[in-house]
Coordinates of C-alpha atoms in Angstrom, one line a residue:
X242 CA -1.3 102.7 113.1
X243 CA -3.4 102.1 110.1
X244 CA -0.7 103.3 107.8
X245 CA 2.0 101.1 109.4
X246 CA -0.4 98.1 109.2
X247 CA -0.8 98.6 105.5
X248 CA 2.9 99.0 104.8
X249 CA 3.7 95.9 106.8
X250 CA 1.3 93.7 104.9
X251 CA 2.4 95.0 101.5
X252 CA 5.9 93.8 102.5
X253 CA 4.5 90.4 103.6
X254 CA 3.1 89.4 100.2
X255 CA 6.2 87.3 99.6
X256 CA 5.4 85.2 102.7
X257 CA 2.0 83.9 101.5
X258 CA 1.8 80.2 101.8
X259 CA 4.7 79.9 104.3
X260 CA 4.2 78.2 107.6
X261 CA 4.4 79.8 111.1
X262 CA 4.1 78.2 114.5
X263 CA 3.0 80.5 117.3
X264 CA 3.0 79.5 120.9
X265 CA 0.6 81.1 123.4
X266 CA -1.8 81.7 120.4
X267 CA -5.0 81.6 122.4
X268 CA -4.8 85.2 123.6
X269 CA -2.8 88.4 123.7
X270 CA 0.1 88.9 121.4
X271 CA 0.0 85.3 120.2
X272 CA -3.7 85.6 119.0
X273 CA -3.1 89.0 117.5
X274 CA -0.1 87.7 115.6
X275 CA -1.9 84.6 114.4
X276 CA -4.8 86.8 113.0
X277 CA -2.5 89.1 111.1
X278 CA -0.5 86.2 109.6
X279 CA -3.5 84.2 108.5
X280 CA -5.0 87.3 107.1
X281 CA -1.8 87.8 105.1
X282 CA -2.1 84.3 103.6
X283 CA 0.2 82.3 105.8
X284 CA -0.5 78.8 107.3
X285 CA -0.4 79.2 111.1
X286 CA -0.2 76.5 113.7
X287 CA -1.5 77.9 117.0
X288 CA -0.2 76.2 120.1
X289 CA -1.7 76.7 123.6
X290 CA -3.2 75.0 126.6
X291 CA -6.7 76.3 126.0
X292 CA -8.0 74.4 123.0
X293 CA -11.4 76.0 123.1
X294 CA -9.9 79.5 122.8
X295 CA -7.9 78.3 119.8
X296 CA -10.9 76.8 118.2
X297 CA -12.9 80.0 118.8
X298 CA -10.1 81.9 117.1
X299 CA -10.1 79.5 114.2
X300 CA -13.9 80.0 113.7
X301 CA -13.5 83.8 113.7
X302 CA -10.9 83.6 111.0
X303 CA -13.0 81.2 108.9
X304 CA -16.0 83.5 109.2
X305 CA -13.9 86.4 107.9
X306 CA -12.6 84.3 105.0
X307 CA -9.0 85.0 105.6
X308 CA -6.7 83.8 102.8
X309 CA -4.5 81.7 105.0
X310 CA -5.1 78.7 107.2
X311 CA -5.1 78.2 110.9
X312 CA -4.5 74.9 112.7
X313 CA -4.9 74.3 116.4
X314 CA -2.8 72.1 118.7
X315 CA -3.4 71.8 122.4
X316 CA -0.1 71.7 124.3
X317 CA 1.2 72.3 127.8
X318 CA 4.5 74.0 127.2
X319 CA 5.8 73.1 130.6
X320 CA 5.5 69.4 129.6
X321 CA 8.2 68.2 127.1
X322 CA 6.2 65.2 126.0
X323 CA 3.3 67.6 125.0
X324 CA 5.8 69.8 123.0
X325 CA 7.3 66.8 121.2
X326 CA 3.8 65.5 120.3
X327 CA 2.9 68.9 119.0
X328 CA 5.8 68.9 116.6
X329 CA 5.2 65.3 115.7
X330 CA 1.7 66.4 114.6
X331 CA 3.2 69.3 112.6
X332 CA 5.7 67.0 110.9
X333 CA 3.0 64.5 109.9
X334 CA 0.3 67.0 108.9
X335 CA 2.0 70.2 107.8
X336 CA 5.6 69.4 107.0
X337 CA 8.3 72.0 107.1
X338 CA 7.9 75.3 109.0
X339 CA 9.4 78.7 108.1
X340 CA 8.8 80.7 111.3
X341 CA 8.9 79.6 114.9
X342 CA 7.4 82.4 117.1
X343 CA 8.0 81.5 120.8
X344 CA 5.5 83.9 122.3
X345 CA 4.1 82.0 125.4
X346 CA 5.3 83.2 128.8
X347 CA 4.2 83.6 132.4
X348 CA 4.8 85.9 135.3
X349 CA 4.9 84.6 138.9
X350 CA 5.5 87.0 141.8
X351 CA 8.0 85.0 143.9
X352 CA 10.7 86.7 145.9
X353 CA 14.2 85.2 146.3
X354 CA 14.0 85.3 150.1
X355 CA 10.7 83.4 150.6
X356 CA 9.3 82.6 147.2
X357 CA 7.8 79.2 146.3
X358 CA 10.2 76.9 144.5
X359 CA 7.3 75.7 142.3
X360 CA 6.8 79.3 141.1
X361 CA 10.5 79.6 140.3
X362 CA 10.3 76.3 138.4
X363 CA 7.2 77.3 136.5
X364 CA 8.9 80.5 135.3
X365 CA 12.0 78.7 134.1
X366 CA 10.1 75.9 132.5
X367 CA 7.7 78.1 130.5
X368 CA 10.0 81.1 129.8
X369 CA 13.3 79.4 129.2
X370 CA 13.1 75.7 128.7
X371 CA 9.9 75.6 126.6
X372 CA 11.1 78.1 123.9
X373 CA 14.5 76.3 123.8
X374 CA 12.8 73.0 123.1
X375 CA 10.5 74.6 120.5
X376 CA 13.5 76.2 118.9
X377 CA 15.3 72.8 118.7
X378 CA 12.3 71.0 117.3
X379 CA 11.6 73.8 114.8
X380 CA 15.2 73.7 113.6
X381 CA 14.9 69.9 113.1
X382 CA 11.8 70.4 110.8
X383 CA 13.5 73.3 108.9
X384 CA 16.4 70.9 108.2
X385 CA 14.3 67.9 107.4
X386 CA 12.3 69.8 104.8
X387 CA 15.2 71.9 103.5
X388 CA 13.5 75.2 104.4
X389 CA 15.7 77.8 102.6
X390 CA 15.1 80.8 105.0
X391 CA 13.9 79.8 108.4
X392 CA 13.4 82.3 111.3
X393 CA 13.1 81.6 115.0
X394 CA 11.6 84.6 116.9
X395 CA 11.7 84.8 120.7
X396 CA 9.2 87.1 122.3
X397 CA 11.2 88.4 125.2
X398 CA 10.6 91.3 127.6
X399 CA 12.0 94.7 128.5
X400 CA 13.0 93.0 131.7
X401 CA 15.4 91.0 129.7
X402 CA 17.4 94.2 129.4
X403 CA 16.6 95.8 132.8
X404 CA 15.5 95.1 136.3
X405 CA 12.0 95.2 137.7
X406 CA 11.4 97.5 140.6
X407 CA 9.1 94.9 142.0
X408 CA 11.1 92.9 144.6
X409 CA 9.2 89.7 143.8
X410 CA 9.9 89.9 140.1
X411 CA 13.6 89.0 139.9
X412 CA 13.1 85.4 138.9
X413 CA 11.0 86.6 135.9
X414 CA 13.9 89.1 135.1
X415 CA 16.3 86.2 135.2
X416 CA 14.2 84.0 132.9
X417 CA 14.0 86.8 130.3
X418 CA 17.7 87.7 130.5
X419 CA 18.4 84.0 130.1
X420 CA 16.2 83.9 127.0
X421 CA 18.2 86.8 125.5
X422 CA 21.5 85.0 126.1
X423 CA 20.1 81.8 124.6
X424 CA 18.9 83.6 121.5
X425 CA 22.5 84.9 120.9
X426 CA 23.7 81.4 121.6
X427 CA 21.3 80.0 119.0
X428 CA 22.6 82.4 116.4
X429 CA 26.2 81.3 117.3
X430 CA 25.3 77.6 117.0
X431 CA 23.5 78.2 113.7
X432 CA 26.5 79.9 112.3
X433 CA 28.9 77.1 113.5
X434 CA 26.5 74.5 112.0
X435 CA 26.6 76.3 108.6
X436 CA 22.9 77.2 108.9
X437 CA 23.4 81.0 109.1
X438 CA 20.5 81.3 106.6
X439 CA 18.2 80.5 109.6
X440 CA 17.6 83.7 111.5
X441 CA 17.1 84.1 115.3
X442 CA 15.6 87.3 116.7
X443 CA 14.6 88.5 120.1
X444 CA 11.8 91.0 120.4
X445 CA 11.4 92.7 123.8
X446 CA 8.2 94.7 124.5
X447 CA 7.5 97.0 127.3
X448 CA 4.2 96.8 129.1
X449 CA 1.6 95.2 126.9
X450 CA -2.1 94.9 127.9
X451 CA -2.5 91.1 127.9
X452 CA -3.8 88.5 130.3
X453 CA -0.3 87.6 131.5
X454 CA -0.5 90.4 134.2
X455 CA -4.0 89.4 135.2
X456 CA -2.8 85.8 135.8
X457 CA -0.1 87.1 138.0
X458 CA -2.6 89.4 139.8
X459 CA -0.6 92.5 138.8
X460 CA -2.5 95.7 138.4
X461 CA -1.7 98.4 135.8
X462 CA -4.5 100.8 136.9
X463 CA -2.0 103.5 137.8
X464 CA -0.5 103.5 134.3
X465 CA -1.7 106.0 131.7
X466 CA -3.2 104.5 128.5
X467 CA -0.3 106.0 126.6
X468 CA 2.1 103.9 128.7
X469 CA 0.6 100.6 127.5
X470 CA 1.2 98.9 124.2
X471 CA -1.6 96.8 122.6
X472 CA -1.3 93.2 121.5
X473 CA -2.0 94.4 117.9
X474 CA 0.9 96.9 118.0
X475 CA 3.3 94.1 119.1
X476 CA 1.9 91.8 116.4
X477 CA 2.7 94.5 113.8
X478 CA 6.3 94.5 115.1
X479 CA 6.6 90.8 114.9
X480 CA 5.3 90.9 111.3
X481 CA 7.8 93.6 110.5
X482 CA 10.7 91.4 111.7
X483 CA 9.3 88.4 109.8
X484 CA 9.1 90.5 106.6
X485 CA 12.8 91.5 106.4
X486 CA 14.8 90.2 103.4
X487 CA 17.2 87.2 103.6
X488 CA 20.2 89.4 104.2
X489 CA 18.7 91.5 107.0
X490 CA 18.7 90.2 110.6
X491 CA 17.0 92.1 113.4
X492 CA 18.9 90.4 116.2
X493 CA 17.4 92.5 119.0
X494 CA 14.3 94.7 119.0
X495 CA 13.1 96.7 122.0
X496 CA 9.6 98.1 121.7
X497 CA 8.3 100.7 124.1
X498 CA 5.4 103.1 124.2
X499 CA 6.4 106.7 123.6
X500 CA 8.0 108.3 126.6
X501 CA 8.9 105.1 128.5
X502 CA 12.4 104.0 129.5
X503 CA 14.2 100.7 129.3
X504 CA 14.8 100.7 133.0
X505 CA 11.8 101.4 135.3
X506 CA 12.2 103.7 138.3
X507 CA 10.4 103.8 141.6
X508 CA 9.1 107.4 140.9
X509 CA 6.9 106.0 138.1

């Protein structure tokens, strides 16, 4: 992993000084990505509900004298007013952005037969509507500030390409498959608008050891360590996608731990 880390950051030298917005930046993949980007010299705006966690992350980066900058914005991504205010702050204090990394997401175990409507709504609001609003607002800032090569990256899930064997997880499946469709739709609309220089990518990890599963009270105790990706490994993959040249688009990336399958099976 050390070798790949080094290669990725050598290739990111040309991104120093550019601006990235990362949602869900207070923990997990979002925090790991923010750290790598700020260390590589980018300006990063971290968006999350837990402001204290963001501020702690900022303090850690400052203590390590990273070459980039990290700004914190508290925002409930299920509240459109909060999102619009976050982008208003970015507009007034940062200006144009080059990368929009829609990382925030939630899991709720809610069956179709007797699940709570509020849980279904939370999934759709956070996993589908929020990244779509963020993508729209990021596009507006890219256009306003004439950003030459913008990039919108959706952190999807392997369940956007398969079906969970958990009977209470189908609404989560639906939210992630919707995000995959919307990412392709975003590429289509960008092309029609004459903005094909703005990229749209979907990155779908398998099982990653983050707090999202703890929040949904899902256990991974039966999984082998080799079955689980780390947040840092996924951050490396995000950095790789960001580092590609202007004529290269990674439209879809599926990232699994070695030996895993896209579709899960009951025998596992």
